[in-house]
XYZ file of C-alpha atoms in Angstrom:
373
model
C 32.283 57.470 4.978
C 30.215 55.251 7.017
C 29.627 51.415 6.424
C 26.151 50.473 5.408
C 23.687 49.026 7.896
C 23.905 45.281 8.269
C 20.943 43.812 6.486
C 18.930 41.629 8.979
C 18.703 37.987 8.296
C 15.232 37.450 8.571
C 13.246 33.949 8.529
C 9.758 33.735 8.118
C 7.806 31.555 10.513
C 4.870 29.793 9.806
C 2.736 28.313 12.900
C -0.137 25.919 12.436
C -2.783 28.798 12.443
C -0.768 30.630 9.385
C -1.116 27.739 7.707
C -4.764 27.394 8.351
C -4.995 30.965 7.418
C -3.383 30.480 4.367
C -5.670 27.905 3.514
C -8.951 29.802 4.585
C -7.448 32.400 1.805
C -7.032 30.367 -0.783
C -9.562 27.644 -0.218
C -8.774 24.183 0.152
C -9.652 22.851 -3.516
C -7.139 25.767 -4.901
C -4.518 24.670 -2.437
C -4.713 21.451 -2.929
C -4.292 21.796 -7.099
C -1.578 24.191 -6.272
C 0.253 21.680 -4.176
C -0.147 19.025 -6.712
C 1.065 21.532 -9.368
C 4.285 22.309 -7.404
C 4.610 18.410 -6.958
C 4.416 17.760 -10.797
C 6.535 20.242 -11.551
C 9.539 19.380 -8.977
C 8.993 15.648 -9.900
C 9.632 16.513 -13.656
C 13.142 17.968 -12.397
C 13.887 14.778 -10.447
C 17.618 14.110 -11.883
C 18.214 17.748 -10.523
C 17.995 16.639 -6.992
C 20.703 15.097 -4.540
C 18.396 12.362 -3.186
C 18.979 9.777 -0.400
C 16.384 7.838 2.117
C 15.333 9.474 5.165
C 17.516 8.929 8.258
C 15.066 7.260 11.233
C 15.548 6.547 14.610
C 13.032 3.640 15.639
C 11.717 2.630 19.349
C 8.797 0.616 20.390
C 6.629 3.608 20.598
C 7.421 4.752 17.058
C 9.862 6.623 14.481
C 11.256 9.970 14.139
C 12.829 10.927 10.863
C 14.688 13.549 9.373
C 13.874 14.046 5.654
C 16.634 16.050 3.958
C 16.967 17.091 0.012
C 18.571 19.593 -2.248
C 18.479 20.877 -5.957
C 21.809 22.781 -5.630
C 19.779 26.290 -5.106
C 17.638 25.182 -2.061
C 18.074 22.871 0.736
C 15.203 21.596 2.567
C 14.336 19.140 5.738
C 11.577 18.221 7.364
C 11.603 16.250 10.766
C 8.772 13.848 11.446
C 7.426 11.178 13.712
C 5.109 8.342 13.604
C 3.791 7.287 17.155
C 0.258 5.176 16.766
C -0.027 5.443 20.637
C -0.195 9.295 20.978
C -3.487 9.462 21.356
C -3.453 8.290 24.899
C -1.148 11.691 25.495
C -3.540 13.711 23.725
C -0.963 13.895 21.028
C -1.534 13.417 17.245
C -0.051 10.431 15.697
C 2.044 12.245 13.262
C 3.753 15.785 13.855
C 6.183 17.785 11.593
C 8.393 20.962 11.278
C 10.728 21.783 8.369
C 12.770 24.407 6.976
C 13.899 25.852 3.623
C 17.519 27.185 3.194
C 19.699 29.083 0.461
C 22.532 26.762 -0.893
C 24.870 29.748 -1.598
C 24.626 31.360 1.710
C 22.899 28.684 3.877
C 20.395 31.510 5.092
C 17.048 29.639 6.701
C 14.466 31.454 4.530
C 11.602 29.562 6.154
C 10.666 27.983 9.219
C 7.026 26.076 9.194
C 5.006 23.786 10.870
C 4.442 20.711 8.599
C 1.902 18.651 10.448
C -1.160 20.257 8.830
C 1.173 20.831 5.876
C 2.122 16.938 5.467
C -1.681 16.119 5.559
C -2.278 18.256 2.654
C 0.698 17.324 0.435
C 0.247 13.780 1.088
C -3.337 13.776 -0.141
C -2.100 16.197 -3.318
C 0.720 13.540 -4.103
C -1.930 10.618 -3.843
C -4.043 12.027 -6.391
C -1.735 13.376 -8.416
C -0.208 9.650 -8.722
C -3.673 8.697 -9.172
C -3.913 10.908 -12.045
C -1.747 8.805 -14.288
C -2.482 5.534 -12.704
C -6.226 5.072 -12.228
C -8.796 4.379 -14.860
C -9.910 7.789 -16.075
C -13.477 6.741 -15.555
C -13.284 6.185 -11.748
C -15.615 7.750 -9.588
C -15.705 5.463 -6.304
C -13.178 5.504 -3.704
C -12.764 2.854 -0.740
C -11.137 4.970 2.234
C -9.928 2.074 5.103
C -8.476 3.865 8.206
C -10.354 6.892 8.990
C -8.008 9.044 11.196
C -6.440 12.736 10.455
C -5.301 12.042 7.229
C -8.488 10.330 5.553
C -10.190 13.578 5.273
C -7.665 15.427 2.948
C -7.219 11.804 1.331
C -11.102 12.060 0.435
C -10.932 15.999 -0.268
C -8.002 15.902 -2.521
C -9.472 12.927 -4.763
C -12.809 14.466 -4.994
C -11.158 17.438 -6.014
C -8.548 16.553 -8.274
C -10.233 13.294 -9.772
C -13.834 14.004 -9.539
C -14.338 11.050 -6.950
C -17.816 11.602 -6.006
C -18.582 8.106 -3.969
C -16.891 7.148 -0.855
C -16.869 4.142 1.058
C -15.549 4.291 4.700
C -14.467 1.787 6.908
C -12.251 1.700 10.293
C -11.973 -0.605 13.219
C -13.490 2.490 15.279
C -16.717 3.448 13.769
C -16.480 6.748 15.390
C -13.864 7.827 13.277
C -15.851 6.850 10.305
C -19.001 8.891 11.436
C -16.361 11.723 12.319
C -15.018 11.831 8.976
C -18.605 11.804 7.198
C -19.599 14.818 9.114
C -16.597 16.562 8.221
C -17.117 15.766 4.398
C -20.936 16.498 4.908
C -19.705 20.186 5.819
C -17.049 20.416 3.243
C -17.298 22.664 0.108
C -16.416 21.359 -2.870
C -17.160 22.181 -6.814
C -19.707 19.856 -8.471
C -22.229 17.857 -7.036
C -22.075 16.782 -3.272
C -19.976 13.503 -1.958
C -21.891 10.494 -1.465
C -20.371 8.734 1.737
C -21.395 5.490 2.837
C -20.270 3.982 6.408
C -19.179 0.340 5.997
C -19.453 -2.648 8.396
C -16.182 -4.487 6.949
C -13.174 -3.992 4.525
C -14.768 -6.096 1.957
C -17.843 -4.221 1.910
C -15.815 -0.686 1.281
C -13.955 -2.117 -1.464
C -16.293 -4.229 -3.212
C -17.036 -2.439 -6.632
C -14.708 0.434 -6.017
C -12.450 2.023 -8.489
C -9.712 3.349 -6.172
C -8.704 1.651 -2.595
C -6.885 3.704 -0.260
C -5.351 2.370 2.656
C -4.225 4.954 5.298
C -4.025 2.866 8.835
C -1.700 3.720 11.798
C -1.457 -0.009 13.173
C 2.408 -0.618 13.711
C 3.204 -4.030 12.594
C 2.510 -6.385 9.501
C -0.935 -6.457 8.863
C -3.193 -7.500 5.880
C -5.724 -4.865 5.557
C -6.206 -5.670 2.091
C -6.632 -9.300 0.865
C -5.970 -10.305 -2.710
C -9.194 -11.664 -2.788
C -10.777 -8.469 -2.507
C -8.856 -6.801 -5.368
C -11.071 -6.879 -8.646
C -9.639 -6.145 -12.079
C -9.071 -2.284 -13.056
C -8.609 -0.988 -9.206
C -6.278 1.424 -8.295
C -4.591 1.042 -5.088
C -3.082 3.775 -2.919
C -1.371 2.498 0.162
C -0.467 5.276 2.149
C -0.183 3.774 5.782
C 2.966 1.735 5.378
C 6.006 4.197 6.161
C 8.357 2.281 8.456
C 10.169 -1.210 8.330
C 7.941 -3.911 9.746
C 4.934 -1.896 8.907
C 2.793 -3.214 6.117
C -1.320 -3.018 5.142
C -1.319 -5.331 2.179
C -1.404 -9.044 1.222
C 1.936 -10.041 -0.758
C -0.056 -11.787 -3.135
C -1.696 -8.464 -4.226
C 2.076 -6.980 -4.778
C 2.739 -9.911 -7.330
C -0.186 -9.194 -9.277
C -0.134 -5.691 -9.332
C 1.950 -3.155 -11.418
C 3.671 -1.357 -8.576
C 5.052 2.729 -8.385
C 7.002 3.923 -6.163
C 8.472 7.547 -5.179
C 12.201 6.551 -4.227
C 13.076 2.848 -4.503
C 15.599 2.914 -2.011
C 13.547 4.430 0.712
C 10.263 2.387 -0.335
C 12.138 -1.001 -0.229
C 13.124 -0.323 3.515
C 9.893 1.206 4.469
C 6.753 0.575 2.105
C 4.637 -2.410 0.855
C 7.551 -3.781 -1.262
C 9.717 -4.626 2.271
C 7.814 -7.739 1.777
C 9.226 -8.751 -1.441
C 12.778 -9.825 -2.784
C 15.390 -7.074 -3.247
C 15.086 -7.546 -7.168
C 11.327 -6.932 -7.052
C 10.519 -4.961 -10.299
C 9.069 -1.229 -9.614
C 8.690 1.741 -11.623
C 9.464 5.026 -10.375
C 6.541 7.540 -10.313
C 8.565 10.500 -12.034
C 9.445 8.366 -15.030
C 5.547 8.244 -15.429
C 4.816 11.915 -15.044
C 7.573 12.741 -17.534
C 6.591 10.265 -20.199
C 9.696 7.892 -20.036
C 7.677 5.040 -18.750
C 4.108 3.795 -18.979
C 1.453 4.250 -15.985
C -1.685 2.236 -16.515
C -1.857 0.024 -19.656
C -5.042 -1.593 -20.030
C -8.461 -0.906 -18.474
C -8.538 -4.111 -16.301
C -4.718 -3.689 -14.617
C -4.195 -3.543 -10.955
C -2.215 -0.688 -10.161
C -0.582 -0.008 -6.801
C 1.071 3.435 -5.674
C 3.107 2.299 -2.435
C 3.418 5.534 -1.210
C 5.861 6.244 2.019
C 6.330 10.163 1.353
C 9.551 11.552 0.200
C 11.644 14.452 0.943
C 10.871 15.923 -2.260
C 7.320 16.440 -1.773
C 8.215 18.418 1.758
C 10.644 20.646 -0.351
C 7.488 21.194 -3.031
C 5.240 22.000 0.127
C 7.692 24.430 1.731
C 8.373 26.073 -1.454
C 4.471 26.331 -2.225
C 3.980 27.803 1.245
C 6.974 30.442 1.043
C 5.257 31.908 -2.073
C 1.674 31.872 -1.120
C 2.932 33.397 2.663
C 4.722 36.086 0.823
C 2.322 36.817 -1.625
C -0.623 36.950 0.857
C 1.638 38.581 3.786
C 0.962 35.692 6.297
C 3.527 34.759 9.093
C 6.037 36.325 11.429
C 9.362 37.605 10.358
C 11.781 36.129 13.111
C 15.511 36.592 13.606
C 16.899 32.929 13.997
C 20.542 34.074 13.196
C 21.794 37.200 14.788
C 22.390 40.227 12.867
C 25.663 41.760 14.302
C 27.281 44.413 12.029
C 30.495 42.566 11.812
C 29.852 39.004 11.168
C 32.955 37.965 13.005
C 31.892 39.567 16.189
C 29.023 37.140 17.392
C 30.303 37.875 21.325
C 30.228 41.545 20.722
C 26.657 41.190 19.505
C 25.621 39.150 22.577
C 27.123 41.731 24.626
C 25.021 44.268 22.903
C 21.784 42.479 23.239
C 22.455 42.116 26.969
C 23.361 45.735 27.212
C 20.208 46.711 25.697
C 17.974 44.242 27.939
C 19.498 45.853 31.110
C 18.782 49.045 30.039
C 14.994 48.000 29.257
C 14.735 46.537 32.785
C 16.162 49.740 34.384
C 13.458 51.553 32.183
C 10.888 49.247 33.186
C 10.308 47.925 29.641
C 9.396 44.187 28.478
C 12.216 42.181 27.861
C 10.972 40.391 25.220
C 10.267 42.265 21.756
C 7.033 41.126 19.827
C 7.950 39.705 16.297
C 6.993 41.875 12.875
C 3.928 40.135 11.594
C 3.471 40.730 7.993
């Protein structure tokens, strides 16, 4: 009786083109809604996760971070950088990749780009937080910092909160002009976006219901001054993401009700790194679960001190895996050898080498095309 043939341990691989294709199939609004729904569902399972602050390597040029998390069934991680000077090299400021593994076997089920996906999940997370923290009648947003993340932030708030008035400001006006062009071409349900380019932060912020800061400057900056903050505003601070990098006047933190993802990480990397170690904050998952209040008054100033957390990448990877399999997008690759005897890795290698040699003798190409779904 012959032993059964081994099951090839294949891994689904998604590159940037695959993720772009998925967005095209789903439509960007549906993609943002789906991501926000997955994020909410996973945040409601917060106690089930084994959590830790991300592991970072800092240099004068930027940061490289590893972000792991597990719920005991799946394990995920993201490796991401933040290098503000990358434009000089023709590279994005932020680049990322990640993986989703089974805990019971350690099998790598998904390898994926996470640069484009991080922009999507960050925007979806910002909007999810605003759904429970911003005033329900919010319709206008100031967007300070108009780099690569800003388009997704604008579209997420338009899609998930119904924001229809945007005020844009960046130190480089060309960035605001680029963003305005992209938003003018975007297809969104409901009435079109009203977009205004502003010459100063004060002009953009005046009268806004929501203020999003997403700047890349590496250092302690005061992009927002306390004097600009009006009663009832919701602040979405996205740009602060490493020690020594801030965007807000500390006086804003003292007057606002502050909500965070994971305090041990945010106290090190977020806006609250400027405050004492016992500065009071509320974990956002508790608000989503109904265990803590979010906004309690119309005139209250709320702040989501967002630095990004591994749970959000776990959610994004799960969402990508489900959608890619449903729509047959991606490439199946053999990251792990599929030898008949799991103990005979050397024998598998010898078989591969003999196969390559036979291919060379027959004049066949040495590389085999991956199976594309």
